[in-house]
Amino acid sequence: MQIDAFPRVALAHLPTPLEHMPRLTEHLGGPDIFVKRDDCTGLATGGNKTRKLEFSMGEAMSRGADTIITVGAIQSNHVRQTAAAACKLEMACEVLLEHRVGHPSETYTSSGNVLLDRIFAANLREYPGGTNFDAAMAMVADEVSANGGTPYIVPGGASNSVGALGYVGCGIELLQQFNEQGLAIDHLVTATGSAGTHAGLAVGIRGSGSDLPILGFGVNAAQDVQEERVYSLASETAELVDAPGCVRREDIVADCNYIGSGYGVPTAAMNEAVLMLARLEGLLFDPVYSGKALAGMIDYVRQGRFEKGQKIVFLHTGGSAGLFAYADTLRL
């Protein structure tokens, strides 16, 4: 697999650290738990989208774009990082924000990632949940073109085969770190939503010849829908990097039992997990993605599904800026 052949811009601090979490390990009394610190990618408080944007923005620049168009929920971590990348690369940024959470508070709609979007001078357009965003982004692109600009559309989460290249690279990076640190890892755990992170990891790890199990904890869709979404993108990405067929359907596993009542809606288990990691390891996780995935991992340990003597890596996808938007709903 060769990802260096694709257009790319340097946005992330790489490689990100791989750290042991001794207090969490002791507290849960199960496997040794490590964290892959992709909250440390550096751009606009960091997060997993920065790896993807290195390739998305690289392609945009190779096509002469001067305006980035993207979409996300009101508290989108992706939008925040995209807006920052556009600033860094002297581009305009048009953002379509989806009202995906019902009855949001004023705190939710004005602080956290939204505040940072505005600091980065993104032009925010708000849309109701369920909007056809492919059509809506195409209309914005036509508007930009009519005004003399050159648009480039980055899909939600930068989750297409171009963006997923960032996590092909992360999968390769992880295997190198395991080797350097002499670690035999039994499971890799990640949040899975728009699919690019999960799909890219699968290609990077399977394409490198490793059979390391990857477990995604879903945040917004039923298991069958999420697994098919990830597998489809993984297959497309594998073709792009000239490793067709390296990911099998059975390699893609998503447990979607920790979503609660909906995307972005807090759960008691998420609340417990976020506070546990803050107070045991001094780490901040977000309420929407990594917090719910942490809740799933912790429950697996408590059930004995991850066992003492095993080694587990949790991929920290960032997003702590979103905590401010949930200040009035987190139970502290």
Coordinates of C-alpha atoms in Angstrom, one line a residue:
M1 CA 0.0 0.0 0.0
Q2 CA 1.3 3.4 -1.0
I3 CA -0.5 6.4 0.4
D4 CA 2.3 8.8 -0.2
A5 CA 1.5 8.9 -3.9
F6 CA -1.7 10.9 -3.2
P7 CA -1.8 14.7 -2.9
R8 CA -1.4 15.6 0.8
V9 CA -0.8 18.7 3.0
A10 CA 0.9 18.6 6.4
L11 CA -1.7 19.5 9.0
A12 CA -1.3 16.9 11.8
H13 CA 1.3 16.3 14.5
L14 CA 2.4 12.7 13.7
P15 CA 2.9 10.1 14.9
T16 CA 0.5 10.6 17.8
P17 CA 1.4 9.0 21.1
L18 CA 0.4 5.5 22.2
E19 CA 0.1 5.5 26.0
H20 CA -0.8 3.0 28.7
M21 CA -3.7 3.9 31.0
P22 CA -2.6 2.3 34.3
R23 CA -5.2 3.8 36.6
L24 CA -8.1 2.9 34.3
T25 CA -6.6 -0.6 34.0
E26 CA -6.4 -1.0 37.7
H27 CA -9.8 0.5 38.4
L28 CA -11.6 -1.9 36.0
G29 CA -9.5 -4.9 36.9
G30 CA -9.5 -6.3 33.4
P31 CA -7.1 -6.1 30.5
D32 CA -4.2 -3.6 30.1
I33 CA -5.8 -0.6 28.3
F34 CA -3.8 1.7 26.1
V35 CA -5.0 4.9 24.3
K36 CA -4.0 6.1 20.8
R37 CA -3.9 9.8 21.3
D38 CA -5.4 11.1 18.1
D39 CA -6.8 14.0 20.2
C40 CA -3.2 15.2 19.8
T41 CA -3.2 15.8 16.1
G42 CA -2.8 19.5 16.8
L43 CA -5.2 21.3 14.5
A44 CA -7.8 23.4 16.3
T45 CA -7.6 21.3 19.5
G46 CA -7.0 18.1 17.5
G47 CA -9.0 15.1 16.6
N48 CA -9.3 12.3 14.1
K49 CA -10.5 14.4 11.2
T50 CA -7.1 16.1 10.8
R51 CA -5.5 13.0 9.4
K52 CA -8.3 12.7 6.8
L53 CA -8.1 16.4 6.0
E54 CA -4.5 16.1 5.0
F55 CA -5.6 14.1 2.0
S56 CA -8.9 15.9 1.4
M57 CA -7.3 19.3 1.4
G58 CA -4.4 18.0 -0.5
E59 CA -6.7 17.0 -3.3
A60 CA -8.6 20.3 -3.1
M61 CA -5.3 22.2 -3.5
S62 CA -4.3 20.0 -6.4
R63 CA -7.5 21.0 -8.2
G64 CA -7.0 24.7 -7.6
A65 CA -9.8 25.1 -5.1
D66 CA -10.2 28.3 -3.1
T67 CA -13.4 27.4 -1.2
I68 CA -14.1 24.4 0.9
I69 CA -17.7 23.2 1.3
T70 CA -18.6 20.7 4.0
V71 CA -21.4 19.5 6.3
G72 CA -21.8 18.3 9.8
A73 CA -24.1 18.4 12.9
I74 CA -24.2 21.5 14.9
Q75 CA -21.5 20.3 17.2
S76 CA -19.4 18.7 14.5
N77 CA -15.8 18.1 15.3
H78 CA -15.2 17.6 11.6
V79 CA -16.5 21.1 10.7
R80 CA -14.3 22.7 13.4
Q81 CA -11.1 21.1 12.0
T82 CA -12.1 21.7 8.4
A83 CA -12.7 25.4 9.1
A84 CA -9.3 25.6 10.8
A85 CA -7.6 23.8 7.9
A86 CA -9.2 26.3 5.4
C87 CA -7.8 29.2 7.4
K88 CA -4.3 27.6 7.4
L89 CA -4.4 27.1 3.6
E90 CA -5.9 30.5 2.8
M91 CA -9.3 29.1 1.6
A92 CA -12.8 30.2 2.3
C93 CA -15.1 27.7 4.1
E94 CA -18.8 27.2 3.6
V95 CA -20.4 25.1 6.2
L96 CA -23.8 23.4 6.2
L97 CA -24.8 22.7 9.8
E98 CA -27.5 20.1 10.4
H99 CA -29.9 20.4 13.3
R100 CA -29.7 16.7 14.1
V101 CA -30.4 16.9 17.9
G102 CA -34.0 17.6 18.9
H103 CA -34.7 20.5 21.3
P104 CA -31.2 21.7 21.7
S105 CA -30.3 24.2 24.4
E106 CA -28.8 27.6 23.7
T107 CA -25.5 26.3 25.1
Y108 CA -25.5 23.5 22.5
T109 CA -26.2 25.8 19.6
S110 CA -23.8 28.6 20.5
S111 CA -20.7 27.2 22.4
G112 CA -18.2 24.4 21.9
N113 CA -17.4 23.6 18.3
V114 CA -19.9 26.3 17.0
L115 CA -18.0 29.0 18.8
L116 CA -14.7 27.7 17.3
D117 CA -16.3 27.6 13.8
R118 CA -17.1 31.3 14.1
I119 CA -13.6 32.1 15.4
F120 CA -12.2 30.4 12.2
A121 CA -14.5 32.6 10.1
A122 CA -16.5 29.8 8.5
N123 CA -19.7 30.9 6.8
L124 CA -22.3 28.8 8.7
R125 CA -25.6 27.9 7.1
E126 CA -28.2 26.0 9.1
Y127 CA -30.5 23.3 7.8
P128 CA -33.1 21.0 9.3
G129 CA -32.3 17.4 10.1
G130 CA -32.8 15.0 7.2
T131 CA -31.9 17.5 4.5
N132 CA -30.5 16.1 1.3
F133 CA -27.0 17.4 1.8
D134 CA -25.5 16.1 -1.4
A135 CA -28.0 18.3 -3.2
A136 CA -27.6 21.2 -0.8
M137 CA -23.8 21.1 -1.1
A138 CA -24.0 21.0 -4.9
M139 CA -26.2 24.1 -4.7
V140 CA -23.6 25.9 -2.6
A141 CA -20.9 24.8 -5.0
D142 CA -22.9 26.3 -7.9
E143 CA -23.2 29.5 -5.9
V144 CA -19.5 29.7 -5.3
S145 CA -18.7 29.0 -8.9
A146 CA -21.2 31.7 -10.1
N147 CA -19.3 34.2 -7.9
G148 CA -16.0 33.3 -9.5
G149 CA -14.7 30.8 -6.9
T150 CA -13.5 27.3 -7.3
P151 CA -15.3 25.0 -4.8
Y152 CA -14.3 21.6 -3.4
I153 CA -16.7 19.5 -1.5
V154 CA -15.5 17.6 1.6
P155 CA -18.2 15.1 2.7
G156 CA -19.4 14.8 6.3
G157 CA -16.5 13.5 8.4
A158 CA -14.2 13.6 5.3
S159 CA -15.5 10.1 5.1
N160 CA -14.8 9.1 1.5
S161 CA -12.0 7.0 0.1
V162 CA -9.7 10.1 -0.1
G163 CA -10.3 11.0 3.5
A164 CA -10.0 7.4 4.7
L165 CA -6.4 7.4 3.5
G166 CA -5.6 9.2 6.7
Y167 CA -6.6 6.2 8.7
V168 CA -4.9 3.8 6.4
G169 CA -1.8 5.6 7.5
C170 CA -2.9 5.5 11.2
G171 CA -3.4 1.7 11.0
I172 CA 0.2 1.4 9.6
E173 CA 1.4 3.8 12.3
L174 CA -0.2 1.7 15.1
L175 CA 1.4 -1.5 13.9
Q176 CA 4.8 0.2 13.9
Q177 CA 4.2 1.5 17.4
F178 CA 3.2 -2.0 18.6
N179 CA 6.4 -3.4 17.2
E180 CA 8.6 -0.6 18.6
Q181 CA 7.0 -1.0 22.1
G182 CA 7.0 -4.8 22.0
L183 CA 3.2 -5.0 22.4
A184 CA 1.0 -7.9 21.4
I185 CA -2.4 -6.2 21.1
D186 CA -5.6 -8.2 21.3
H187 CA -8.2 -5.7 20.3
L188 CA -8.4 -2.2 18.8
V189 CA -11.5 -0.2 19.8
T190 CA -12.9 2.9 18.1
A191 CA -16.0 5.0 17.8
T192 CA -17.7 4.5 14.4
G193 CA -20.0 7.1 12.8
S194 CA -19.4 8.4 9.3
A195 CA -17.2 5.4 8.7
G196 CA -14.0 6.8 7.4
T197 CA -11.9 6.2 10.5
H198 CA -13.1 2.6 11.0
A199 CA -12.8 1.8 7.2
G200 CA -9.3 3.3 6.9
L201 CA -8.1 1.5 10.0
A202 CA -9.4 -1.8 8.6
V203 CA -7.5 -1.2 5.3
G204 CA -4.3 -0.1 6.9
I205 CA -4.2 -3.0 9.3
R206 CA -5.5 -5.8 7.1
G207 CA -3.5 -4.5 4.1
S208 CA -0.4 -4.8 6.3
G209 CA -1.1 -8.4 6.9
S210 CA -2.3 -8.1 10.5
D211 CA -5.4 -9.9 11.7
L212 CA -5.9 -7.6 14.8
P213 CA -9.6 -7.5 15.6
I214 CA -11.1 -4.0 15.2
L215 CA -14.3 -3.2 17.2
G216 CA -16.3 -0.1 16.4
F217 CA -18.9 1.2 18.8
G218 CA -21.6 2.9 16.8
V219 CA -22.9 6.4 17.6
N220 CA -25.7 7.0 15.1
A221 CA -27.0 3.9 13.1
A222 CA -28.2 0.3 13.5
Q223 CA -25.6 -2.4 13.4
D224 CA -26.4 -3.8 9.9
V225 CA -26.5 -0.3 8.4
Q226 CA -23.2 0.8 10.1
E227 CA -21.3 -2.4 9.2
E228 CA -22.4 -2.2 5.6
R229 CA -21.4 1.5 5.4
V230 CA -17.9 0.8 6.8
Y231 CA -17.4 -2.3 4.6
S232 CA -18.4 -0.5 1.5
L233 CA -16.0 2.4 2.2
A234 CA -13.2 0.0 3.2
S235 CA -13.6 -1.9 -0.1
E236 CA -13.5 1.4 -2.0
T237 CA -10.4 2.5 -0.1
A238 CA -8.7 -0.8 -0.6
E239 CA -9.1 -0.5 -4.3
L240 CA -7.7 3.1 -4.2
V241 CA -4.5 1.9 -2.4
D242 CA -4.1 -1.1 -4.7
A243 CA -5.0 -3.7 -2.1
P244 CA -8.3 -5.0 -3.3
G245 CA -10.0 -7.6 -1.2
C246 CA -7.7 -7.1 1.8
V247 CA -10.8 -6.4 4.0
R248 CA -13.5 -9.1 4.3
R249 CA -17.0 -8.5 5.4
E250 CA -16.5 -10.4 8.6
D251 CA -13.6 -8.0 9.5
I252 CA -16.1 -5.2 10.1
V253 CA -17.8 -5.4 13.5
A254 CA -19.9 -2.6 14.9
D255 CA -21.7 -2.8 18.3
C256 CA -24.5 -0.2 18.2
N257 CA -26.0 -0.9 21.5
Y258 CA -24.6 2.1 23.3
I259 CA -26.1 4.9 21.2
G260 CA -29.0 5.5 23.7
S261 CA -32.0 7.4 22.4
G262 CA -30.1 9.0 19.5
Y263 CA -27.1 10.7 18.0
G264 CA -25.6 13.3 20.3
V265 CA -28.0 12.6 23.1
P266 CA -26.2 12.0 26.4
T267 CA -26.5 8.6 28.2
A268 CA -25.7 7.8 31.8
A269 CA -23.0 5.3 30.7
M270 CA -21.3 8.0 28.5
N271 CA -21.4 10.4 31.4
E272 CA -19.8 7.9 33.7
A273 CA -17.1 7.0 31.2
V274 CA -16.2 10.7 30.5
L275 CA -15.9 11.5 34.2
M276 CA -14.0 8.2 34.8
L277 CA -11.3 8.9 32.3
A278 CA -11.0 12.6 33.4
R279 CA -10.6 11.7 37.0
L280 CA -8.4 8.6 36.6
E281 CA -6.2 9.5 33.7
G282 CA -6.6 13.3 33.3
L283 CA -8.0 12.8 29.7
L284 CA -11.0 14.6 28.1
F285 CA -13.3 12.7 25.8
D286 CA -16.3 14.0 23.9
P287 CA -20.0 13.2 24.7
V288 CA -21.0 12.2 21.2
Y289 CA -18.3 9.8 19.8
S290 CA -15.5 8.8 22.1
G291 CA -17.6 9.0 25.3
K292 CA -20.1 6.5 24.0
A293 CA -17.4 4.2 22.6
L294 CA -15.6 4.3 26.0
A295 CA -18.9 3.4 27.7
G296 CA -19.1 0.3 25.4
M297 CA -15.5 -0.7 26.1
I298 CA -15.9 -0.3 29.9
D299 CA -19.1 -2.4 29.7
Y300 CA -17.2 -5.1 27.7
V301 CA -14.5 -5.2 30.5
R302 CA -17.1 -5.5 33.2
Q303 CA -18.9 -8.3 31.4
G304 CA -15.6 -10.2 30.9
R305 CA -15.7 -9.9 27.1
F306 CA -12.3 -8.2 27.3
E307 CA -10.3 -10.3 29.7
K308 CA -7.5 -9.8 32.2
G309 CA -4.2 -10.5 30.6
Q310 CA -5.3 -9.1 27.2
K311 CA -4.1 -5.8 25.8
I312 CA -6.7 -3.3 24.4
V313 CA -6.0 -0.1 22.5
F314 CA -8.7 2.6 22.5
L315 CA -8.5 5.1 19.6
H316 CA -9.1 8.6 21.1
T317 CA -10.8 10.5 18.2
G318 CA -10.7 13.9 20.0
G319 CA -13.7 16.2 20.4
S320 CA -13.3 17.6 23.9
A321 CA -14.4 21.0 22.6
G322 CA -17.9 19.5 22.4
L323 CA -17.9 19.1 26.2
F324 CA -18.7 22.8 26.6
A325 CA -21.8 22.4 24.5
Y326 CA -23.0 19.8 27.0
A327 CA -22.2 21.7 30.1
D328 CA -25.9 21.9 31.1
T329 CA -26.6 18.2 30.6
L330 CA -23.4 16.5 31.9
R331 CA -24.1 15.2 35.5
L332 CA -21.0 16.3 37.4

